CSV table of C-alpha atoms (C1' of nucleotides) in Angstrom, one decimal:
chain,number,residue,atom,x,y,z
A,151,UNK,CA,-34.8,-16.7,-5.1
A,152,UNK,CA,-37.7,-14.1,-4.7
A,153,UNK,CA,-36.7,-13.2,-8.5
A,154,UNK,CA,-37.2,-16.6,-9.7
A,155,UNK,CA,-40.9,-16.8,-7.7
A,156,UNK,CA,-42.3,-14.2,-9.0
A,157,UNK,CA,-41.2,-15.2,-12.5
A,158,UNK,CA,-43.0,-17.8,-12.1
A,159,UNK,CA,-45.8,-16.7,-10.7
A,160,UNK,CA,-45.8,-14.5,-13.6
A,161,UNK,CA,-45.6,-17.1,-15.6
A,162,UNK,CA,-48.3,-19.1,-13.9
A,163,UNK,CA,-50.8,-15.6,-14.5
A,164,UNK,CA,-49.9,-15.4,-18.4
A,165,UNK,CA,-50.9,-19.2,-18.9
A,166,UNK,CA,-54.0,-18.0,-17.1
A,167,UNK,CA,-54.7,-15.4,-18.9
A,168,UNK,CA,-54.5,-16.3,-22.1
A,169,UNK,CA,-56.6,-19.2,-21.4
A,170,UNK,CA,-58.7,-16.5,-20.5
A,171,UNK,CA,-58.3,-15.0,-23.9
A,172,UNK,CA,-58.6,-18.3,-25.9
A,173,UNK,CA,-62.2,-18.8,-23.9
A,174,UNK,CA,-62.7,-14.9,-24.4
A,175,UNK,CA,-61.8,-16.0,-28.4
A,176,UNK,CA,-64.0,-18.9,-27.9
A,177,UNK,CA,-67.1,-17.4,-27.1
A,178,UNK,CA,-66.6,-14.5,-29.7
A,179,UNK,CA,-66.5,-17.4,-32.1
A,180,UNK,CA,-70.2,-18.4,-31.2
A,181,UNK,CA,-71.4,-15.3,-31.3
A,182,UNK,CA,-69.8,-13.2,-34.5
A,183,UNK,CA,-68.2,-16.1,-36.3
A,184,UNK,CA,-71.1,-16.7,-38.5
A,185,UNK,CA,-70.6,-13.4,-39.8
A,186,UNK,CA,-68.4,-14.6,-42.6
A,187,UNK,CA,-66.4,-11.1,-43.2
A,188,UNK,CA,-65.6,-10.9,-39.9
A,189,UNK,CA,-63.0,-13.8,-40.3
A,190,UNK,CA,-60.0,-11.6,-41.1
A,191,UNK,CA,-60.9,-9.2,-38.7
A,192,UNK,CA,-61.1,-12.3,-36.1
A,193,UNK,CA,-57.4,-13.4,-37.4
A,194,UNK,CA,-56.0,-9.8,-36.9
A,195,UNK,CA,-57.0,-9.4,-33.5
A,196,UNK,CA,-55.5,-12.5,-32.8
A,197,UNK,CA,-52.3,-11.5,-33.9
A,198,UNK,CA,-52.5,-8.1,-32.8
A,199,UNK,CA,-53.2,-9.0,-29.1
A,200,UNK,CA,-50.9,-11.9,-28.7
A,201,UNK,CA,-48.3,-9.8,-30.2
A,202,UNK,CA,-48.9,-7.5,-27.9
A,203,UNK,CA,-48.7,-10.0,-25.6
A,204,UNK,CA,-45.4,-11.5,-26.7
A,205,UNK,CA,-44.0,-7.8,-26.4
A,206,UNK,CA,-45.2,-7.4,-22.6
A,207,UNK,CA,-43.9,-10.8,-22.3
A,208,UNK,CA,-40.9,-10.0,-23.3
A,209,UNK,CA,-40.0,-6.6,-21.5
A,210,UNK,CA,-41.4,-7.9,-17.9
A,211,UNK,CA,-39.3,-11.0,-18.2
A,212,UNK,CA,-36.2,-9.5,-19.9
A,213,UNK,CA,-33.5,-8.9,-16.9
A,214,UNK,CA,-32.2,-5.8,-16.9
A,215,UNK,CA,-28.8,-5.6,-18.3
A,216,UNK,CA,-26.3,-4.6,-15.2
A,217,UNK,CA,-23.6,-1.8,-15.5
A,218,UNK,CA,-21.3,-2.4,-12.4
A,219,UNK,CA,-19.8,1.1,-11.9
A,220,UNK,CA,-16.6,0.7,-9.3
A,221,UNK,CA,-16.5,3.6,-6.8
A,222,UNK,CA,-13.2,3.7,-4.8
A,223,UNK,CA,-14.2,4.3,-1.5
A,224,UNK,CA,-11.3,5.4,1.0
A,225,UNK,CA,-10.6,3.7,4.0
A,226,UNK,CA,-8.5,5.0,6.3
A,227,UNK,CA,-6.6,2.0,8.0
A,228,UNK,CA,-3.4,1.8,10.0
A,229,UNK,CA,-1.5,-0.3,7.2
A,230,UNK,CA,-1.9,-3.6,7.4
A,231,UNK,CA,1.5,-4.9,8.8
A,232,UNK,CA,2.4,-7.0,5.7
A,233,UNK,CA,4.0,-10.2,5.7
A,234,UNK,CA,7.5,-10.8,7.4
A,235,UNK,CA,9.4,-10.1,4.4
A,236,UNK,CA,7.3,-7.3,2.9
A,237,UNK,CA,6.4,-6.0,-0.8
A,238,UNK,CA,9.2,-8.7,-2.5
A,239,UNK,CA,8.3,-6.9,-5.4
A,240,UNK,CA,9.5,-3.8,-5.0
A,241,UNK,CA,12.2,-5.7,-3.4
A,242,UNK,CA,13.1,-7.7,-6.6
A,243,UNK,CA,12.3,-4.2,-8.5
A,244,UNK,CA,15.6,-2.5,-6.7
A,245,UNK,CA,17.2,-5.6,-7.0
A,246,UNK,CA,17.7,-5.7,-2.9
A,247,UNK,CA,18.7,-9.2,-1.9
A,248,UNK,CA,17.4,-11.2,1.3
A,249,UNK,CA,20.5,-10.4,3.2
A,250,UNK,CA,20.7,-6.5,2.4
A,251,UNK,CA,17.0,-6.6,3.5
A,252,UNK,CA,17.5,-8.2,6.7
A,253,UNK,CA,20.4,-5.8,7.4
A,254,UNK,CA,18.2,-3.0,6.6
A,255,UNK,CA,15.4,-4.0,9.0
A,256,UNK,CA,17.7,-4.0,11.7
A,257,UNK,CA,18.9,-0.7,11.0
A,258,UNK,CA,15.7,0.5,11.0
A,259,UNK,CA,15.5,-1.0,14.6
A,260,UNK,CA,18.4,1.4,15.6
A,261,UNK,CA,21.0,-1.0,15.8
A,262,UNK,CA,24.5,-0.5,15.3
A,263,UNK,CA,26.5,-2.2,12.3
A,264,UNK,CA,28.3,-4.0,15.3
A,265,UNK,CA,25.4,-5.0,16.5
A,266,UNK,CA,23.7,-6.2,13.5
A,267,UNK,CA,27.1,-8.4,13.0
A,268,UNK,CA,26.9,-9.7,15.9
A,269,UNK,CA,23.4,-11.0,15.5
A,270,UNK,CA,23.6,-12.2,12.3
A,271,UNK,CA,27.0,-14.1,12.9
A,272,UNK,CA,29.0,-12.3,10.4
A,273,UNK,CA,31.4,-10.2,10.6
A,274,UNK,CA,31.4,-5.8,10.8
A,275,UNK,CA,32.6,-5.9,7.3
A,276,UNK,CA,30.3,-8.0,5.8
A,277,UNK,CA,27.7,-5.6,7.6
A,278,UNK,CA,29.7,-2.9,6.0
A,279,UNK,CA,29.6,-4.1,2.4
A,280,UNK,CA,26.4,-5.1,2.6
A,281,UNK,CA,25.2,-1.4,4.2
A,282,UNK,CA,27.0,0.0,1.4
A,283,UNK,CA,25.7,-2.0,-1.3
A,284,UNK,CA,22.4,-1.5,0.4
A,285,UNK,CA,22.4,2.3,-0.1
A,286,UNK,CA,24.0,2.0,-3.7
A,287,UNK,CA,20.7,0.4,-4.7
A,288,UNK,CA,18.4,2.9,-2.4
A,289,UNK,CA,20.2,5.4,-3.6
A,290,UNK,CA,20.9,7.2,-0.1
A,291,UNK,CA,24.3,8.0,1.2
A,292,UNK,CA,23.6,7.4,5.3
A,293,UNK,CA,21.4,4.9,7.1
A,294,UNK,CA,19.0,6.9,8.5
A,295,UNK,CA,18.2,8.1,4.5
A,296,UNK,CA,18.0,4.4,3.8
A,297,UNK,CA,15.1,3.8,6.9
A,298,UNK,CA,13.1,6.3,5.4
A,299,UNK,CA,12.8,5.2,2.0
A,300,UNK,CA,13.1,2.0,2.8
A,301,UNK,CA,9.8,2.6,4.6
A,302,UNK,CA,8.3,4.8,1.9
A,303,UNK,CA,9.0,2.4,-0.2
A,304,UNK,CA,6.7,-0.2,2.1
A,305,UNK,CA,9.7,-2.4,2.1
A,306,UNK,CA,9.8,-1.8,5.9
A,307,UNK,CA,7.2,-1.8,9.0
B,212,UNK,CA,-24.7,-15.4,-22.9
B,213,UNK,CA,-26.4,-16.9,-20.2
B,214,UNK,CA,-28.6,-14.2,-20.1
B,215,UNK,CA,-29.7,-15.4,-23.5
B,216,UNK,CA,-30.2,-18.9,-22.6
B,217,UNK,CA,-32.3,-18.4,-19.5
B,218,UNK,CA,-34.7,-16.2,-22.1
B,219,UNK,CA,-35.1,-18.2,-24.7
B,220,UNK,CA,-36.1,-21.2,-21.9
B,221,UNK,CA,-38.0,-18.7,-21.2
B,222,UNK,CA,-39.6,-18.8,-24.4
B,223,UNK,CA,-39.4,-22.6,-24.7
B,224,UNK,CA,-41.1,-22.6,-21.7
B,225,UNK,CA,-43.7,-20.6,-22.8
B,226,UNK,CA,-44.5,-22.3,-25.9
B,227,UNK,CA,-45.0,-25.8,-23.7
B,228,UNK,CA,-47.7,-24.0,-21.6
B,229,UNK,CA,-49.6,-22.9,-24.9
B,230,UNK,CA,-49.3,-25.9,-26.3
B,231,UNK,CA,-50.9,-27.6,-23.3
B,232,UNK,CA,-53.4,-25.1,-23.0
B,233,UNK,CA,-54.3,-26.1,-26.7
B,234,UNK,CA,-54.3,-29.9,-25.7
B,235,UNK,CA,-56.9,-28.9,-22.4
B,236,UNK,CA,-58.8,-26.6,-25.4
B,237,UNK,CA,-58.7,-29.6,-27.5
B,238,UNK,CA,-60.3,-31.8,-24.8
B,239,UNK,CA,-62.8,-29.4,-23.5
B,240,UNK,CA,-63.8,-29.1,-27.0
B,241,UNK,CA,-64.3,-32.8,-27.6
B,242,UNK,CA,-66.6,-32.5,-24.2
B,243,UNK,CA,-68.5,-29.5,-25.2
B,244,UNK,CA,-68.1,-28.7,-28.4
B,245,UNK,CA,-68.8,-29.4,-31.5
B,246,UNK,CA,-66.2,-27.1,-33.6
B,247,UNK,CA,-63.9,-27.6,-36.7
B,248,UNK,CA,-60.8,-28.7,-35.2
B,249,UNK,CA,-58.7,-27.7,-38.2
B,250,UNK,CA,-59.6,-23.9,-37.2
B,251,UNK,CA,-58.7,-24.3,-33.9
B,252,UNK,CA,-55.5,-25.5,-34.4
B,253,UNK,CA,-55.3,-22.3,-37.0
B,254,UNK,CA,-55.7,-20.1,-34.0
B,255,UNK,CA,-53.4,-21.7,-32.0
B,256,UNK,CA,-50.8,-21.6,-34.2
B,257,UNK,CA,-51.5,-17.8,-35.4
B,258,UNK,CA,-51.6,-17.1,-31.4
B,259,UNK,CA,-48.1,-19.1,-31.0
B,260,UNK,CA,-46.6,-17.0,-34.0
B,261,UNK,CA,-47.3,-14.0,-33.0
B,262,UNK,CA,-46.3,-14.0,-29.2
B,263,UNK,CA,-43.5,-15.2,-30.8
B,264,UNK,CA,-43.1,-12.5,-32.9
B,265,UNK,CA,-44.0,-10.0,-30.0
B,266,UNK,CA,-41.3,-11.7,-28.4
B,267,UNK,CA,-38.8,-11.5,-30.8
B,268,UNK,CA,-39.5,-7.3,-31.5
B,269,UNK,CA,-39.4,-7.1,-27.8
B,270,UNK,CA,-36.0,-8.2,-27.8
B,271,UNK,CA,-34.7,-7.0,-30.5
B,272,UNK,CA,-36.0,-3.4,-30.3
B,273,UNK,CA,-36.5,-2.6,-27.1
B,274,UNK,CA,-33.7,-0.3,-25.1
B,275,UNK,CA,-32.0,-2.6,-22.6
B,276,UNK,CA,-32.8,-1.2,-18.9
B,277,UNK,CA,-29.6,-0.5,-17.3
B,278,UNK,CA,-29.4,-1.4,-13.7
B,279,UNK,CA,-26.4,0.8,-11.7
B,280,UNK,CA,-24.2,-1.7,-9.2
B,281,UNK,CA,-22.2,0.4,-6.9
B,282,UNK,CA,-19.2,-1.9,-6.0
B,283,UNK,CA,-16.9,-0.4,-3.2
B,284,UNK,CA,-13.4,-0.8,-3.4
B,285,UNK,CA,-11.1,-0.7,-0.4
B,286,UNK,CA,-8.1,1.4,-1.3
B,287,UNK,CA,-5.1,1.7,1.4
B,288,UNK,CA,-4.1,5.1,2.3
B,289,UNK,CA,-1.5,5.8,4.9
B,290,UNK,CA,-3.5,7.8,7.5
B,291,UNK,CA,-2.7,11.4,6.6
B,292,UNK,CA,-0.2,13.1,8.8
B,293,UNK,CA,-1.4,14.5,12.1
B,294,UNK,CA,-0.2,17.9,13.3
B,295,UNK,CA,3.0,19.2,12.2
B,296,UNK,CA,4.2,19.4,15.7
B,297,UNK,CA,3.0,16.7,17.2
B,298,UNK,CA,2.4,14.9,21.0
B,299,UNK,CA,3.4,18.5,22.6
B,300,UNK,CA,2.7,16.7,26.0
B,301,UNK,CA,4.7,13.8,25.3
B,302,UNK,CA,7.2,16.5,24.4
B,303,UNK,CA,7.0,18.5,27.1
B,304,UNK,CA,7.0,15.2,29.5
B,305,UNK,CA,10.4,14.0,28.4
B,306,UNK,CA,11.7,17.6,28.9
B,307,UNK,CA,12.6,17.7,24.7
B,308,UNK,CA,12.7,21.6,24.0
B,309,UNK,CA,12.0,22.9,20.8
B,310,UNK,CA,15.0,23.2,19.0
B,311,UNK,CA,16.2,19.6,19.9
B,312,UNK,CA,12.9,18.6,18.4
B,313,UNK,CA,13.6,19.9,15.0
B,314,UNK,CA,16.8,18.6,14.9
B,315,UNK,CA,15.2,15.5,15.8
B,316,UNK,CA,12.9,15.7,13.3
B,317,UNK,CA,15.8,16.6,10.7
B,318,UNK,CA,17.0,13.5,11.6
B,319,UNK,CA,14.6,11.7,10.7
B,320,UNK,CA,14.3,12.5,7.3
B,321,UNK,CA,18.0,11.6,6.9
B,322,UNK,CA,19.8,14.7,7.2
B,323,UNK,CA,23.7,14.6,8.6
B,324,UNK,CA,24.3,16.9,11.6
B,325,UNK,CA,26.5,19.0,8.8
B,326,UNK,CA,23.2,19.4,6.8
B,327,UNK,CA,20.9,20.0,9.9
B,328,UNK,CA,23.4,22.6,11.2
B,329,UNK,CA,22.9,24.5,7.3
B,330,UNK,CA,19.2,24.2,8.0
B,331,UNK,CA,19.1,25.6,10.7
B,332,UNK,CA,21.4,28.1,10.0
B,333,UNK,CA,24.0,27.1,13.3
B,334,UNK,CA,27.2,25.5,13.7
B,335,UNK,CA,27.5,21.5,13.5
B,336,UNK,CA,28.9,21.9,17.2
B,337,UNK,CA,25.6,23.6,17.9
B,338,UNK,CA,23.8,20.7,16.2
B,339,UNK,CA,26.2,18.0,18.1
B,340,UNK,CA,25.4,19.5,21.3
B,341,UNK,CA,21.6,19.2,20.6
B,342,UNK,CA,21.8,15.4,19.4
B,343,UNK,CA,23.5,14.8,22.4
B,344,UNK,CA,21.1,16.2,24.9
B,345,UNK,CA,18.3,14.3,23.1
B,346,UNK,CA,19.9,11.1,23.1
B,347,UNK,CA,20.2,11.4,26.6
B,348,UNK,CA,16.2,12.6,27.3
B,349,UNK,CA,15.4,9.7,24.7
B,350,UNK,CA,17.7,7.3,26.5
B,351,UNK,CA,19.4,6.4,23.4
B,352,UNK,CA,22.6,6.0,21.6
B,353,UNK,CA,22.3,6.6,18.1
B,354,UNK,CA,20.9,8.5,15.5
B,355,UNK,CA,18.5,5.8,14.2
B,356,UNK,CA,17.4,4.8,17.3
B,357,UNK,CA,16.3,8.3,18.7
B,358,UNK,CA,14.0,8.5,15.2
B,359,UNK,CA,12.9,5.1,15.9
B,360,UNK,CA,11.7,6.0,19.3
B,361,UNK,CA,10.5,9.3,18.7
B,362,UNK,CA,8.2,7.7,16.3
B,363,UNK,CA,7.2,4.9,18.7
B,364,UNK,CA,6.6,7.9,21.4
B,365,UNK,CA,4.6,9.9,18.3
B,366,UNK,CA,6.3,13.0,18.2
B,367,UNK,CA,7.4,11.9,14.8
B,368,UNK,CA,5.1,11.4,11.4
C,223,DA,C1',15.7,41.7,38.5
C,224,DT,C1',17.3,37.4,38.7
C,225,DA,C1',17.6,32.6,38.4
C,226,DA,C1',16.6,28.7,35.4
C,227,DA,C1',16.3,27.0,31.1
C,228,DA,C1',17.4,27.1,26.4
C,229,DA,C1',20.4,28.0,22.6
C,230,DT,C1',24.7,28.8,20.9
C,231,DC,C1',29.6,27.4,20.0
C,232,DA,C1',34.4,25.4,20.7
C,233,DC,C1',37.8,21.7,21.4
C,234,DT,C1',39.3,17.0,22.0
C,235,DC,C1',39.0,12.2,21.7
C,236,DA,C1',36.9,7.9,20.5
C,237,DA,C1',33.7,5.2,18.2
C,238,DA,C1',30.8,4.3,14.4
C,239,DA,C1',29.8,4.7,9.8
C,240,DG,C1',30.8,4.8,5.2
C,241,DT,C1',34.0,4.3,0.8
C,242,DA,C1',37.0,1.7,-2.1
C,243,DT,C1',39.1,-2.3,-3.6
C,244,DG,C1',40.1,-7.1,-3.8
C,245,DA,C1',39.1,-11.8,-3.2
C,246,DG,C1',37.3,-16.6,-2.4
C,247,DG,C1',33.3,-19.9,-2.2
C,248,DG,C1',28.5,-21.2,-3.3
C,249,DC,C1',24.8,-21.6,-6.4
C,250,DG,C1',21.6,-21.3,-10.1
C,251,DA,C1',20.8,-20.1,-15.1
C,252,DA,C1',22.3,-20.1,-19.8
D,165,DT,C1',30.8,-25.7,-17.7
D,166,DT,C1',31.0,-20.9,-17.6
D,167,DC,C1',28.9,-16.6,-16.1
D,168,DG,C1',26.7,-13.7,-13.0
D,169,DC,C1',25.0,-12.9,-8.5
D,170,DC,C1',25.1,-13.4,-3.6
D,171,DC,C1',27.4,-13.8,0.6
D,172,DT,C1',31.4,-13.6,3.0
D,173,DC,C1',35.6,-11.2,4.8
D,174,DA,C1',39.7,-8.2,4.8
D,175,DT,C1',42.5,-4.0,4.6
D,176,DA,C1',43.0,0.8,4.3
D,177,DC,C1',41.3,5.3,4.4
D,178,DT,C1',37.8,9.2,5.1
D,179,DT,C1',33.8,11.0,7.1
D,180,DT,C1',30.4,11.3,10.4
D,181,DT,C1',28.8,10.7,14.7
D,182,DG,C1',28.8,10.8,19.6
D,183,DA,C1',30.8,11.8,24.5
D,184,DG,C1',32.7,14.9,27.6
D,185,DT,C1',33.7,19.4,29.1
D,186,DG,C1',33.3,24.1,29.3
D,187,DA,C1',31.7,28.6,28.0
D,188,DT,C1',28.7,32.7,26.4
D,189,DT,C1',24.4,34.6,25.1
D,190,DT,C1',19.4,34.7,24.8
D,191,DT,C1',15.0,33.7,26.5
D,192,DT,C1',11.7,32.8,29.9
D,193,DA,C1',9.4,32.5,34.1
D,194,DT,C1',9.1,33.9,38.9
DNA sequence: ATAAAAATCACTCAAAAGTATGAGGGCGAA
DNA sequence: TTCGCCCTCATACTTTTGAGTGATTTTTAT
């Protein structure tokens, strides 16, 4: 907005000065231009000075070109608790499936494969086939392995 | 692109005021003057020509200004790990001694009692005798939960 | 020095966890 | 429709974990 204004107003004081100029050019007319000669000197300074002008013109009214340069600036933040079901990617990455991720949540809540049966109304050995697929795919071998990376892997709270 | 545009407007622009200043020329003259109009209009047009050519070096020749843009950029880092024994009054509070607290902390990364007992360089009895006191000062039942809590309680990364 | 706390270890029994294998139904993509 | 994946469940077996009890040694604090 400011920018804009004083463009203008630039703008505004060229117009002004070269009328300035022209009247300047004007009067130098009455007083030299009967000096025949002096008629492709007059022509040159014309073109010299509104050259000139053109070229001072051109550089204050030019925007500068903008380089954006990106600084990574480190914010130290208690991770943003993610969505419910977190980082699907990585999720569809392993190739872990809703269920197995739901199991694995509860584990990481401390509950026991009974438990976790119980409150997903299945049975222990569907808990236990899924566990184990579970760690097949984490590549762990106990349930407190699979916690950890789960949550190294952002796939947990 | 844009950029572009808005300067050659620019220039548009500019060549409209000139012209108008010519047309107010023109009149004044026809007030006050009595001059060969075909030489004005000579000067006008060598004036227009030449800021246009001023113009057009300016552009092509001069050095564009570059303007730096610092952009931050927010980048997520899990806060760095605190002490490497952590929450010694929290510790001290529950009544955990030390050892129990490594093996706690063994735990956590997913080591068996078998492997925490090689760790540490005692039996697994040794190591089945510590988990047990702990579950009892952490009031818990399992494995996962006592690492659960202790990291709720932070005397765990 | 002595009592308390901590660390060590053993043994048994039970529960939980984990492995391996098979199998049936549902569901979406090729 | 067939194939693959997911979810489900079962059975059998092994390993790990945890509870309970008791004991010896070491460390620590009074």
């Amino acid at each position: 907005m400011g920018k804009n204004f004083s463009k203008n107003k630039l703008i505004v004081f060229y117009g002004v000065l070269l009328a300035a100029i022209l009247l300047l050019l004007k009067w130098l007319e009455f007083r030299f231009l009967i000096v025949n000669h002096a008629f492709e000197v007059y022509i040159g300074a014309i073109a010299l000075i509104f050259t000139g002008l053109g070229i001072w013109l051109a550089i204050k009214l030019a925007k500068p070109k903008t380089r954006t340069v990106v600084v990574e600036k480190e914010i130290y933040i208690t991770k943003p608790t993610e969505s419910i079901i977190p980082q699907e990617k990585t999720l569809s990455k392993i190739g872990i499936s809703k269920r197995e991720w739901e199991v694995l949540a509860l584990m990481s809540e401390g509950l026991s494969n009974q438990e976790i049966a119980e409150r997903l109304f299945v049975s222990l050995n569907t808990i236990k086939t899924h566990s184990s697929n579970l760690f097949e795919k984490l590549e762990v071998k106990r349930r407190t392995q699979a916690v950890e990376k789960g949550k190294r892997l952002g796939i947990l709270a």
